[in-house]
CSV table of N, CA and C in Angstrom, one decimal:
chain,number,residue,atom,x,y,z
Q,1,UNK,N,13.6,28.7,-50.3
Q,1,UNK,CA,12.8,27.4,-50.3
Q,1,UNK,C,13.6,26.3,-49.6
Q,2,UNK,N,14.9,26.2,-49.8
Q,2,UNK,CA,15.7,25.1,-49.3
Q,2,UNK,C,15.4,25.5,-47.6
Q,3,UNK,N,15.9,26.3,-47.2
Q,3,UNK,CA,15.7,26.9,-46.2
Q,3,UNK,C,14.4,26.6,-45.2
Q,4,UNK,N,13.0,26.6,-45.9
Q,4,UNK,CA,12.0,26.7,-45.0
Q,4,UNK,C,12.0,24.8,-45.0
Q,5,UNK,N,12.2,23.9,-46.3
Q,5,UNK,CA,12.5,22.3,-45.8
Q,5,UNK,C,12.9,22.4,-44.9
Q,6,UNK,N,14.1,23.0,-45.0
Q,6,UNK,CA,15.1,22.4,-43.6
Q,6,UNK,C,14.6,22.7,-42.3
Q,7,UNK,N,14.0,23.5,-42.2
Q,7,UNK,CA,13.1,24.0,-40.6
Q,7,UNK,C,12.1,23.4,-41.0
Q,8,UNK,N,11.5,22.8,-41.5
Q,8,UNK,CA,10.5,22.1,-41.6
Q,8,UNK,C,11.1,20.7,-41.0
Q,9,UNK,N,11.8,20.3,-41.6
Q,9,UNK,CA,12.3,18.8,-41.6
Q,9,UNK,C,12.5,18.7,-39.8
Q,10,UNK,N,13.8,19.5,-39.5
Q,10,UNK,CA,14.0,19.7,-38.2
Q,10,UNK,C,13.0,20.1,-37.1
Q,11,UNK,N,11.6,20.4,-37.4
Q,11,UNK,CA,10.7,20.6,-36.6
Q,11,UNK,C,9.8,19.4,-36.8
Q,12,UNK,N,9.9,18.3,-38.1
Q,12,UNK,CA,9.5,17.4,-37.5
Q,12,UNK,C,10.3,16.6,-37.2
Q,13,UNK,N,11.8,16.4,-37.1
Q,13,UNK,CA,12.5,15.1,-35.9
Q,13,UNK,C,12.2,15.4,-34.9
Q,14,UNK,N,12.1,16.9,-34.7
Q,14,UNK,CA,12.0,17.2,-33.0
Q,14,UNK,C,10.7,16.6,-32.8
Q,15,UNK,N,9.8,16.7,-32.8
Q,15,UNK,CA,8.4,16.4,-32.8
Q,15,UNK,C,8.4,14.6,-32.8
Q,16,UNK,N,9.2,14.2,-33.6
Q,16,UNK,CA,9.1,12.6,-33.9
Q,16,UNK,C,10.0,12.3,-32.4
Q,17,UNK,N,10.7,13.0,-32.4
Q,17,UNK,CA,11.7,12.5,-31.1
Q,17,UNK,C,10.6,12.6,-29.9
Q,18,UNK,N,10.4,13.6,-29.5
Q,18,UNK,CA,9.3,13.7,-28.6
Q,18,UNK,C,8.8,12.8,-28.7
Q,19,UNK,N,7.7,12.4,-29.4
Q,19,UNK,CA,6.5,11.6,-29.1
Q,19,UNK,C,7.4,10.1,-29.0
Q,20,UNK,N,8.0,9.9,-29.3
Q,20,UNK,CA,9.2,8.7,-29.3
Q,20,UNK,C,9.4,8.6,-27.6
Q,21,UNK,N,9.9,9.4,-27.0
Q,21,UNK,CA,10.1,9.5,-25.9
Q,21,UNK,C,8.9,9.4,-25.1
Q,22,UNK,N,7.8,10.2,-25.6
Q,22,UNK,CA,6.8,10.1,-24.6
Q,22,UNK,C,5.7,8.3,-24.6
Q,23,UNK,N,6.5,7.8,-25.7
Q,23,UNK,CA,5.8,6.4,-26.2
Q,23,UNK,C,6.5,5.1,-25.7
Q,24,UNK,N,7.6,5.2,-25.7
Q,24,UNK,CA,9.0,4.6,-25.6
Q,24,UNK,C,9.4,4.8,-23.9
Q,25,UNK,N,8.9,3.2,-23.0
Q,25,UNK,CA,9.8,3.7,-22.0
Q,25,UNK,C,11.5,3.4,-22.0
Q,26,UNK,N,11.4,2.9,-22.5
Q,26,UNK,CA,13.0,2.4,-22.8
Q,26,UNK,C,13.7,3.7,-23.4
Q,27,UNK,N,13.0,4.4,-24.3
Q,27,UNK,CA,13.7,5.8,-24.4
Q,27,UNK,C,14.0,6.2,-23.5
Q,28,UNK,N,13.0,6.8,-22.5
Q,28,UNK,CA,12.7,7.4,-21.6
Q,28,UNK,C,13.7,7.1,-20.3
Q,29,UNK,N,14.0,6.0,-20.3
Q,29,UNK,CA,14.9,5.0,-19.0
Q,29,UNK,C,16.2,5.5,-19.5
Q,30,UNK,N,16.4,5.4,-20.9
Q,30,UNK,CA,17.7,6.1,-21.5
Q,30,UNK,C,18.2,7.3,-21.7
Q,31,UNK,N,17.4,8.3,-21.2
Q,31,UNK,CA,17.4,9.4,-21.2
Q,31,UNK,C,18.5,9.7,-19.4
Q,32,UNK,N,18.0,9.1,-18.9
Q,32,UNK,CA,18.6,9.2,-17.3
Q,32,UNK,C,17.2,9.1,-16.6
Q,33,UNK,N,17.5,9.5,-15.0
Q,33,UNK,CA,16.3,9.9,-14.3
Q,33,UNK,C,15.7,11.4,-14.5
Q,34,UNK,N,14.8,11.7,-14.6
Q,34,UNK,CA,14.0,12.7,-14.8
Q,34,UNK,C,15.2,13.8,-13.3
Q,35,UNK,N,14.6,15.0,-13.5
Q,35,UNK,CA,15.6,15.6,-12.2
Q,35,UNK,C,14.2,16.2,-11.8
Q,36,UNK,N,14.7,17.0,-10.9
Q,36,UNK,CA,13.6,17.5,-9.5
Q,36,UNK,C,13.0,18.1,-9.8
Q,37,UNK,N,11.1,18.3,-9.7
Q,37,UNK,CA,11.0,19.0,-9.7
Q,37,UNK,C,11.6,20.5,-9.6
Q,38,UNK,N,11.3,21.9,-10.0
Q,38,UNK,CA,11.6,22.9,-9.2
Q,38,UNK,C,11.0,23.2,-8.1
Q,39,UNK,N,9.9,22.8,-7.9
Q,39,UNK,CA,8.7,23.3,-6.9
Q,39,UNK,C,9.0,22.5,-5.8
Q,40,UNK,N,9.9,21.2,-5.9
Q,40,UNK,CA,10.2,20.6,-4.5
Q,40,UNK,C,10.7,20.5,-3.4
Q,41,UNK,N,10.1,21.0,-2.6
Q,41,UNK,CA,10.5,21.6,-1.2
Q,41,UNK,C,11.7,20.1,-1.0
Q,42,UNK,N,12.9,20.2,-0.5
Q,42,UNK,CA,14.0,18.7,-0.2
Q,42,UNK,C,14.7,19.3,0.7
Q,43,UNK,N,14.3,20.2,1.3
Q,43,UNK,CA,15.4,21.0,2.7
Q,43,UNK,C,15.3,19.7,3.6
Q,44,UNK,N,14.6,19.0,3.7
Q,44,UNK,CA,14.3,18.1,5.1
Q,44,UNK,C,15.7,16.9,4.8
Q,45,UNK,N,16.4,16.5,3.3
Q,45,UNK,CA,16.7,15.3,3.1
Q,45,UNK,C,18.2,15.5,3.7
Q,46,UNK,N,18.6,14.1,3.7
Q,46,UNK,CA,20.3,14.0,3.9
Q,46,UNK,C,21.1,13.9,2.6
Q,47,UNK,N,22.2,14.4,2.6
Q,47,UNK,CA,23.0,14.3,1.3
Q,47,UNK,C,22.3,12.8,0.5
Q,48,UNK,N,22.8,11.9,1.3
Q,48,UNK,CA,22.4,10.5,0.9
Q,48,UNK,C,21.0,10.4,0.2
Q,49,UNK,N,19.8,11.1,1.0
Q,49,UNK,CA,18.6,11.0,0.5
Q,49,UNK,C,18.4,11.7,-0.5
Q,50,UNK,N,19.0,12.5,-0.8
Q,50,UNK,CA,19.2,13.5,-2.0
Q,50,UNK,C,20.1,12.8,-3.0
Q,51,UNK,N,20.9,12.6,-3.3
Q,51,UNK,CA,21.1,11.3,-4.1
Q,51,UNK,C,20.0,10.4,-4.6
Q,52,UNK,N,20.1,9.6,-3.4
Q,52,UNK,CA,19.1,8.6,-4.1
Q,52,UNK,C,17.7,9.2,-4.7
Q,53,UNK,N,17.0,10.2,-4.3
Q,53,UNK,CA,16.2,11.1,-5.2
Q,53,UNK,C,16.7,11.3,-6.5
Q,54,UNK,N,17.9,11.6,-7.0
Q,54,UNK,CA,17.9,12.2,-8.2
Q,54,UNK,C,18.3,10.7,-8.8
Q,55,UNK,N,18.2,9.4,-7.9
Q,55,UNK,CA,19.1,8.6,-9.1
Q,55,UNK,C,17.5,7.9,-9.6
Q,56,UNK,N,17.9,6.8,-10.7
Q,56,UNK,CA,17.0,6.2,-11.3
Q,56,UNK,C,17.0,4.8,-10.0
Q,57,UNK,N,17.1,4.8,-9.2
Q,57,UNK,CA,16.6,3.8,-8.7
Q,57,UNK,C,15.2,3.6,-7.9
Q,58,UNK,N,14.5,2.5,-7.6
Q,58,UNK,CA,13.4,2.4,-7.2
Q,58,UNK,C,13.6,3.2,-5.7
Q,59,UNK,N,12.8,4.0,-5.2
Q,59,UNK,CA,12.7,4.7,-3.9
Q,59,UNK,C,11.4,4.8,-3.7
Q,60,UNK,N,11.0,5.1,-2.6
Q,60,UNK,CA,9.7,6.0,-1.9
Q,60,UNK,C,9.8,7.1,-1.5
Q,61,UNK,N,8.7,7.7,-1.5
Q,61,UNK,CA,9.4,9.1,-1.1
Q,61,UNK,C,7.8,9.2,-0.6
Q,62,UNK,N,8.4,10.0,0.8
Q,62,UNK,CA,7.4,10.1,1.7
Q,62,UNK,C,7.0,12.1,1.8
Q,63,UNK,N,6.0,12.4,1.7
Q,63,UNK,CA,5.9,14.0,1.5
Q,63,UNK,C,4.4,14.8,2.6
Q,64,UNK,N,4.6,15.3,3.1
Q,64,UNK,CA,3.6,16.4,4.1
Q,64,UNK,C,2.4,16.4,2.9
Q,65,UNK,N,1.3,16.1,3.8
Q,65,UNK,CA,0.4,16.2,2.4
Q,65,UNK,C,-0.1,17.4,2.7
Q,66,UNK,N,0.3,18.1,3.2
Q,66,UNK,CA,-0.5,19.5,3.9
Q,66,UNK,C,0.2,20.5,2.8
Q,67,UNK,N,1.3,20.1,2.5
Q,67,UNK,CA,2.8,21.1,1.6
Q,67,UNK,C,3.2,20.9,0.5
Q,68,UNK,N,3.6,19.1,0.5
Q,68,UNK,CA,4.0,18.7,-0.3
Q,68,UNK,C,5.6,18.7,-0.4
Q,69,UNK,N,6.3,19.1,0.7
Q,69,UNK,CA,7.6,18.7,1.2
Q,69,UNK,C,7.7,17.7,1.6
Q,70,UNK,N,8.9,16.8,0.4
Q,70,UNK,CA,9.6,15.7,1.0
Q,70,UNK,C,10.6,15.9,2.4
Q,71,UNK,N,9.9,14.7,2.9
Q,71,UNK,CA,10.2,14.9,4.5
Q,71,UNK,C,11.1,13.3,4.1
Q,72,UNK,N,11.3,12.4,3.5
Q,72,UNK,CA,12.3,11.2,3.4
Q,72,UNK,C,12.2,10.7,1.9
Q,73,UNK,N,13.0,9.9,1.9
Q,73,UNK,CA,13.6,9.1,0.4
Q,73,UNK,C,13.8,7.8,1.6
Q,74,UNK,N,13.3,6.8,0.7
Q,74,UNK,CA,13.8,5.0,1.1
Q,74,UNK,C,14.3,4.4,-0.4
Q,75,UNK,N,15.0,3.8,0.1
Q,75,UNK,CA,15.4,2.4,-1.2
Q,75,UNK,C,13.6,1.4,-0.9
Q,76,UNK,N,13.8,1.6,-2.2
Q,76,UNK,CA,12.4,0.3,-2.8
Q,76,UNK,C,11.5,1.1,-3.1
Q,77,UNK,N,10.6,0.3,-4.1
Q,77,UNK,CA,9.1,1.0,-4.6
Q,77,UNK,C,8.4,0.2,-3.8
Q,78,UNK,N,7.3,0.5,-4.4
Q,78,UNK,CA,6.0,-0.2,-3.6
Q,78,UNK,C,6.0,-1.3,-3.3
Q,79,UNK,N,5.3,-1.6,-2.6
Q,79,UNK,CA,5.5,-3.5,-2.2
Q,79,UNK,C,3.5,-3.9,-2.4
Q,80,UNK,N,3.6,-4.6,-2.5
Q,80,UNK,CA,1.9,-4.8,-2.7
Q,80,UNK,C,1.8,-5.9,-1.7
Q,81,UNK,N,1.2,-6.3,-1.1
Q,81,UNK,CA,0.9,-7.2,0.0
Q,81,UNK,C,-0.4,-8.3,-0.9
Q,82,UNK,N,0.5,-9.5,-1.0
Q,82,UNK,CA,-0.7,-10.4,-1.2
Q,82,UNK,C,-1.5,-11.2,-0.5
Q,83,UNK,N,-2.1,-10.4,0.7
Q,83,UNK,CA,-2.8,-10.9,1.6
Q,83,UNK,C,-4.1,-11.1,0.4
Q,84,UNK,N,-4.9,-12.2,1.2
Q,84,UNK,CA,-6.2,-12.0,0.3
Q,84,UNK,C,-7.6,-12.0,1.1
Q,85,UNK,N,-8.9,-11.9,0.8
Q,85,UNK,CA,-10.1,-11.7,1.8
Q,85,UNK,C,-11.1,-12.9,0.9
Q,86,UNK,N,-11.9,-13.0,1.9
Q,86,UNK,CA,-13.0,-14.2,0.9
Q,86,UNK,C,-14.1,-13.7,1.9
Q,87,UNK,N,-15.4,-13.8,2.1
Q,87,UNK,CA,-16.7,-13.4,3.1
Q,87,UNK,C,-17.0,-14.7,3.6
Q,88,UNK,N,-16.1,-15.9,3.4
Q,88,UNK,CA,-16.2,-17.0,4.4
Q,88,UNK,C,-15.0,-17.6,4.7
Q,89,UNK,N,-15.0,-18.4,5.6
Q,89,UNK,CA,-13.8,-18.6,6.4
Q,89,UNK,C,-13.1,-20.0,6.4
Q,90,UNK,N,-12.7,-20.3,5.3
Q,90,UNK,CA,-11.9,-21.8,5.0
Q,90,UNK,C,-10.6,-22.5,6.1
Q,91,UNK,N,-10.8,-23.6,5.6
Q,91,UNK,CA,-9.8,-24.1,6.7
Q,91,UNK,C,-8.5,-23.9,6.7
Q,92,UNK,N,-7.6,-23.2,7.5
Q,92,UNK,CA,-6.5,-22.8,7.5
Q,92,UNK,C,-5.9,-21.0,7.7
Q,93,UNK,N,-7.9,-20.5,7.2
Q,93,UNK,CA,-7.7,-19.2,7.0
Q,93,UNK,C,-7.9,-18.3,8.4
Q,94,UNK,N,-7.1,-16.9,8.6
Q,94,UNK,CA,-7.3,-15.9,9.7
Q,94,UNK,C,-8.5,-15.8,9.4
Q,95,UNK,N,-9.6,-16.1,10.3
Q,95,UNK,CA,-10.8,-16.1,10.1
Q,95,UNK,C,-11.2,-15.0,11.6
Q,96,UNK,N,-11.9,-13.5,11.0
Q,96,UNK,CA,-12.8,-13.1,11.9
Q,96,UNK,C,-14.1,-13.5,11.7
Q,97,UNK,N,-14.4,-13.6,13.0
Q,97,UNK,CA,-15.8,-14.2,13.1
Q,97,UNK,C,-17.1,-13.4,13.2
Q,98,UNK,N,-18.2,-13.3,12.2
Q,98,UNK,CA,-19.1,-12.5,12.8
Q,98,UNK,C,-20.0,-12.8,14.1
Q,99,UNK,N,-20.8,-11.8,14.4
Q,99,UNK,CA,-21.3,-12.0,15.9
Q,99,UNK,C,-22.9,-11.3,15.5
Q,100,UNK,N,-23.3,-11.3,14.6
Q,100,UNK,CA,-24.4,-10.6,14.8
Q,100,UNK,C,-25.1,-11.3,13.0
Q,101,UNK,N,-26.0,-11.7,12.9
Q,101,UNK,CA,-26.8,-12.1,11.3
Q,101,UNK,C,-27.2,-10.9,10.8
Q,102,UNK,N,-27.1,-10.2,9.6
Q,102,UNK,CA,-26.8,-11.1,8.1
Q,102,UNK,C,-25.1,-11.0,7.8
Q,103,UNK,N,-24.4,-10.4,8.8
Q,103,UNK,CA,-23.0,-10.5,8.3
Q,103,UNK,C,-22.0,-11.4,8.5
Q,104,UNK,N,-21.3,-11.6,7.5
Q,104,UNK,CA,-20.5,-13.2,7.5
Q,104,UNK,C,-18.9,-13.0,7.7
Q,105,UNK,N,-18.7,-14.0,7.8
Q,105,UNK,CA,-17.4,-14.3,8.3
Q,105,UNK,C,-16.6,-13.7,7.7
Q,106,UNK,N,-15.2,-13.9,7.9
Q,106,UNK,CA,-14.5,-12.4,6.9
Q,106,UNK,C,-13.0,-13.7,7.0
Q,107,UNK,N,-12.5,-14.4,5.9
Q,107,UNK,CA,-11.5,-15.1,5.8
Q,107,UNK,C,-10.3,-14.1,4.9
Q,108,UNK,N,-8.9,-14.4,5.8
Q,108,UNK,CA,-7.7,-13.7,5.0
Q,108,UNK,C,-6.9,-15.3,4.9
Q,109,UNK,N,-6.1,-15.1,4.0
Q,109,UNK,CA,-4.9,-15.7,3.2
Q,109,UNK,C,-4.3,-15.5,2.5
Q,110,UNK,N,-3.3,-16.2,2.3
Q,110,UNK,CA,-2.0,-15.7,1.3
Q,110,UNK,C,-0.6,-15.3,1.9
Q,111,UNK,N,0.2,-14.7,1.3
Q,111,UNK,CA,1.2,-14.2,1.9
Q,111,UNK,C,1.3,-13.1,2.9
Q,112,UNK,N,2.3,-12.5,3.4
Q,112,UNK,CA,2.1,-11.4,4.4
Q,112,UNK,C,1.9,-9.9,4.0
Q,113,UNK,N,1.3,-9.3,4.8
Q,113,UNK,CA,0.4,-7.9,4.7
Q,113,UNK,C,-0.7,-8.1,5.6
Q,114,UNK,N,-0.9,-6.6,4.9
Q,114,UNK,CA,-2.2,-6.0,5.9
Q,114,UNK,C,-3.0,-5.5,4.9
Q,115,UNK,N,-4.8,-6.3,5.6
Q,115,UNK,CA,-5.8,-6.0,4.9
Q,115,UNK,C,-6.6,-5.0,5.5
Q,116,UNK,N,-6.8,-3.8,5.2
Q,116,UNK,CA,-7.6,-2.8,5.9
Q,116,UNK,C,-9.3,-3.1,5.3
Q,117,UNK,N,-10.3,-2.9,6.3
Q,117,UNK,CA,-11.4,-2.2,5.9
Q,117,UNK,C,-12.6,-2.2,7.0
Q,118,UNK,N,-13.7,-2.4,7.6
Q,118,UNK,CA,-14.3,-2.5,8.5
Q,118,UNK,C,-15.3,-3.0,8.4
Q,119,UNK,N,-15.4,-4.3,9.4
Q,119,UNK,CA,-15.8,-5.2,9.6
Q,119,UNK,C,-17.2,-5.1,10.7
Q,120,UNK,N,-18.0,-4.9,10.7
Q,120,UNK,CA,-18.9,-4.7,12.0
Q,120,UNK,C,-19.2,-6.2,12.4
Q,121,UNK,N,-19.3,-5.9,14.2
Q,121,UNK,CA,-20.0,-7.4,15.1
Q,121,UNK,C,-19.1,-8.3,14.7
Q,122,UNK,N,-18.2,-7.9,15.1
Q,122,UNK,CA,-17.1,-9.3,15.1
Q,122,UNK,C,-16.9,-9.6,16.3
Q,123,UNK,N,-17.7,-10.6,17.0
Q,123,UNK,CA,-17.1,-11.8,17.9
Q,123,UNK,C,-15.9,-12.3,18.5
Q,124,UNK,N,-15.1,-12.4,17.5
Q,124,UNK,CA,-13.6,-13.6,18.0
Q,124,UNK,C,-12.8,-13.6,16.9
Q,125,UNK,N,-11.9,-14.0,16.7
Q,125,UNK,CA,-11.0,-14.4,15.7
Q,125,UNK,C,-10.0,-15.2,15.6
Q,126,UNK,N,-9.9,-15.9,14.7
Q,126,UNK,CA,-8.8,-17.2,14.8
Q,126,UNK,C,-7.7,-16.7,13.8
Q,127,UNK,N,-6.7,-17.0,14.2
Q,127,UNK,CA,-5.3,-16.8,13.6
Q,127,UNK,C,-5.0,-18.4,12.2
Q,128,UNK,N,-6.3,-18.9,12.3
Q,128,UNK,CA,-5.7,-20.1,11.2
Q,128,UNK,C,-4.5,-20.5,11.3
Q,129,UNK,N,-4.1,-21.0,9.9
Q,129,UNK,CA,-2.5,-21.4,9.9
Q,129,UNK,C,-1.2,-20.4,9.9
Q,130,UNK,N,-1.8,-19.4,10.0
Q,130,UNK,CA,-0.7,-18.0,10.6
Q,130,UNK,C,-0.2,-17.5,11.8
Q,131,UNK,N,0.9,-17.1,11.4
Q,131,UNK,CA,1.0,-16.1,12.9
Q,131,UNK,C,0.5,-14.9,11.9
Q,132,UNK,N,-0.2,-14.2,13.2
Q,132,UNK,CA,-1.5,-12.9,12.5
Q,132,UNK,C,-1.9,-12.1,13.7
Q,133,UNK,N,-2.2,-10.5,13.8
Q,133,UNK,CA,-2.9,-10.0,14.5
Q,133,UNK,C,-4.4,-9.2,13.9
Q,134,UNK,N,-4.9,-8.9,14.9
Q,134,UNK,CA,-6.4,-8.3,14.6
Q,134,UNK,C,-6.0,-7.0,15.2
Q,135,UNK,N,-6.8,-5.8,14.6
Q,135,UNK,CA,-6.9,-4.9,15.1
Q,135,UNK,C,-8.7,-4.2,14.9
Q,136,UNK,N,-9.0,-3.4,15.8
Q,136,UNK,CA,-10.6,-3.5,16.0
Q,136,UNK,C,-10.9,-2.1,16.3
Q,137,UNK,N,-12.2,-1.5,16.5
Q,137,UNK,CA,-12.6,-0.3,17.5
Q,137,UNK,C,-13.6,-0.7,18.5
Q,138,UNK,N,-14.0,0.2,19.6
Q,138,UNK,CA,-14.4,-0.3,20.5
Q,138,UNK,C,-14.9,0.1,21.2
Q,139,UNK,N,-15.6,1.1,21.4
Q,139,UNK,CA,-15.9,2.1,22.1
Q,139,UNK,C,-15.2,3.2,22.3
Q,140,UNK,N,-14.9,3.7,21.6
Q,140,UNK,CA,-13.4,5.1,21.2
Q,140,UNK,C,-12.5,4.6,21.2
Q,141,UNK,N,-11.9,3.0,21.5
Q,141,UNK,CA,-10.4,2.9,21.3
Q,141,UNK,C,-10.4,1.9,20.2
Q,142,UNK,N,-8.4,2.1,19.8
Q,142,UNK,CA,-8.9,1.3,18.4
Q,142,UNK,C,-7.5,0.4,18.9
Q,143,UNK,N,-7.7,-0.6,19.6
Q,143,UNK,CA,-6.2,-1.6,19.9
Q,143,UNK,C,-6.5,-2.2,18.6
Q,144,UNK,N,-4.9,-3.2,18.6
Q,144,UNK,CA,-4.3,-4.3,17.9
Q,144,UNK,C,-4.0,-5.6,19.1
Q,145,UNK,N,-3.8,-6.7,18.5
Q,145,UNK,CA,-3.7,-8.0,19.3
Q,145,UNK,C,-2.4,-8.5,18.7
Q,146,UNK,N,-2.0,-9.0,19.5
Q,146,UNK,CA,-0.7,-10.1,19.6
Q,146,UNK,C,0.6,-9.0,18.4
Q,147,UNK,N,1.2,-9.8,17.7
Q,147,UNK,CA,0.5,-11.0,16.9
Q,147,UNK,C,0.8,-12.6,17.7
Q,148,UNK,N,-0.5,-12.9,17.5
Q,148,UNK,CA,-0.3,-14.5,17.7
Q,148,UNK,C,0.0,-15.5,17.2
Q,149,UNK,N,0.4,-16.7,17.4
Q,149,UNK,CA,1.1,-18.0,16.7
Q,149,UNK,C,0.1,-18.5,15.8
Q,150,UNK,N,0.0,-19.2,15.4
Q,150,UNK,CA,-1.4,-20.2,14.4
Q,150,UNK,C,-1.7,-20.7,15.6
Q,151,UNK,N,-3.2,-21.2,14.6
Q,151,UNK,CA,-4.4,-22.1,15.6
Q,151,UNK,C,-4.4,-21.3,17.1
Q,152,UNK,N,-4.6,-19.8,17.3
Q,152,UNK,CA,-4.7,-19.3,18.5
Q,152,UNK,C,-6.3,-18.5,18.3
Q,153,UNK,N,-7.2,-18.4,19.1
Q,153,UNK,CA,-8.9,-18.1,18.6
Q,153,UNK,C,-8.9,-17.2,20.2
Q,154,UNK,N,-9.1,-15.9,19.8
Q,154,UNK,CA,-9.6,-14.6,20.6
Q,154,UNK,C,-10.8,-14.0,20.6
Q,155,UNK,N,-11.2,-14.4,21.6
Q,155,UNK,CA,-12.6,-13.5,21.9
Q,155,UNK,C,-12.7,-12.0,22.5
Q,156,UNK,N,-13.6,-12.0,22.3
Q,156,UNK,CA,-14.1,-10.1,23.1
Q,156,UNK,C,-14.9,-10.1,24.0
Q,157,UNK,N,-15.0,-11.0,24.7
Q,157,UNK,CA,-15.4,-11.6,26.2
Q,157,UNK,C,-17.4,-11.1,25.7
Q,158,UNK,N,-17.9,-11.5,24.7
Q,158,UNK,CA,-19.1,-11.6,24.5
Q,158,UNK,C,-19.1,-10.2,24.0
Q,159,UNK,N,-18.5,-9.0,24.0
Q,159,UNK,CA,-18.4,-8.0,23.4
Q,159,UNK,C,-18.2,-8.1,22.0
Q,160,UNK,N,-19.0,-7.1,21.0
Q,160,UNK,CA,-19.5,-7.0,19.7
Q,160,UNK,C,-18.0,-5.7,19.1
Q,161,UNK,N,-17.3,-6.0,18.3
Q,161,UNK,CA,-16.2,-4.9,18.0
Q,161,UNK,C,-16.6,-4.8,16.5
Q,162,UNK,N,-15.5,-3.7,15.7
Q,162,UNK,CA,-15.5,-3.3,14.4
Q,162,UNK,C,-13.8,-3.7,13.9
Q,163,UNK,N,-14.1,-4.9,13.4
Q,163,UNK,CA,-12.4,-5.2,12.9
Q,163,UNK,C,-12.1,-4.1,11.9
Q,164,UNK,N,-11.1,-3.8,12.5
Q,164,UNK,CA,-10.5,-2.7,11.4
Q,164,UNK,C,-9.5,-3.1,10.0
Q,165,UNK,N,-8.7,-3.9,10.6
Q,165,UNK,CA,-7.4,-5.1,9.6
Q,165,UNK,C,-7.0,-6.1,10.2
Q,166,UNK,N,-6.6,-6.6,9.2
Q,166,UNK,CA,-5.8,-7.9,9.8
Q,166,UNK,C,-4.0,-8.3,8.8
Q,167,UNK,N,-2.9,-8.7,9.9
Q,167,UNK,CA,-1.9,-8.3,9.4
Q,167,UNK,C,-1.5,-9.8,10.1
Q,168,UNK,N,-1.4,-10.7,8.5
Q,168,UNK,CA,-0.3,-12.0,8.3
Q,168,UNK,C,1.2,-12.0,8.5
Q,169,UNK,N,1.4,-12.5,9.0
Q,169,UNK,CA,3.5,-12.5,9.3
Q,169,UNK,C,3.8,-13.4,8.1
C-alpha cells in the first residue's frame, strides 16, 4: 500500500512539473534552450552558426522550404516594420496615386519598412516627407525606383502600372 502512494505521488509531481513547464514560460526559459531538433538537416551551418542555434538567444533561421534544411542562423528575431497604409493620401505621406476610378489613393507612413500588396492603375507616386522607393509590374517586368529623397513625385509617362510595395528609409 505504502508503495503504490509513493508511485502514485511521484507520478503526480511528474505530471505537475510538466504542465508547470508547459504553462510557465519562465520555467521553460530556465530550463536552457530547447536542443535540435533530430530531423534537422544543419550540414550547411558554420561552427559559429551552430552555436548560436543551440543557444537561447534571439536568431533567425533561414531553411529550404522544399527540405527543410537550415541553410543559415542570424543574430536577431523578427523585426516588424512599422510602416503603415491608409486608402487616402495625407500630407506628408508616400502617396501612390491612382490613375483609373473607383480606386483610390494608397497613403504609407510611419517608420521604416516595406509594405507589400497590389495596387492596380497607379499613375505616379510621391515620396512625401520620406526618402522612399516604389516598386510596380508592367508588362512582365517588375522594377523598383530610386530610392528617392522627399517631396520627389514620379510618373509612368501616362502609363497605367500595378504597385507592388513601397519601402520607407
Amino acid at each position: 500500500m505504502r508503495e503504490s502512494r509513493r508511485i502514485a505521488l511521484a507520478s503526480f509531481l511528474g505530471a505537475a512539473a510538466a504542465a508547470t513547464a508547459l504553462i510557465s514560460p519562465s520555467a521553460a526559459l530556465a530550463a536552457g534552450p530547447a536542443p535540435i531538433p533530430p530531423s534537422a538537416d544543419t550540414s550547411a551551418l558554420s561552427p559559429q552558426q551552430l552555436e548560436l542555434l543551440q543557444s537561447g538567444s534571439p536568431k533567425t533561421i533561414a531553411v529550404d522550404p522544399r527540405t527543410a534544411k537550415v541553410l543559415s542562423v542570424t543574430e536577431g528575431g523578427m523585426v516588424t516594420p512599422m510602416i503603415s497604409q491608409n486608402n487616402i493620401c495625407n500630407s506628408g505621406d508616400f502617396c501612390y496615386y491612382s490613375g483609373q476610378v473607383p480606386y483610390a489613393n494608397q497613403g504609407f507612413y510611419g517608420s521604416a519598412g516595406t509594405k507589400t500588396g497590389s495596387w492596380p492603375y497607379r499613375s505616379a507616386f510621391n515620396t512625401g516627407n520620406y526618402t522612399g522607393r516604389g516598386c510596380w509590374t508592367y508588362q512582365g517586368a517588375s522594377p523598383c525606383s530610386g530610392p528617392w529623397s522627399p517631396n520627389t513625385y514620379i510618373t509612368f509617362s501616362g502609363a497605367r502600372v500595378t504597385g507592388t510595395s513601397v519601402t520607407l528609409y
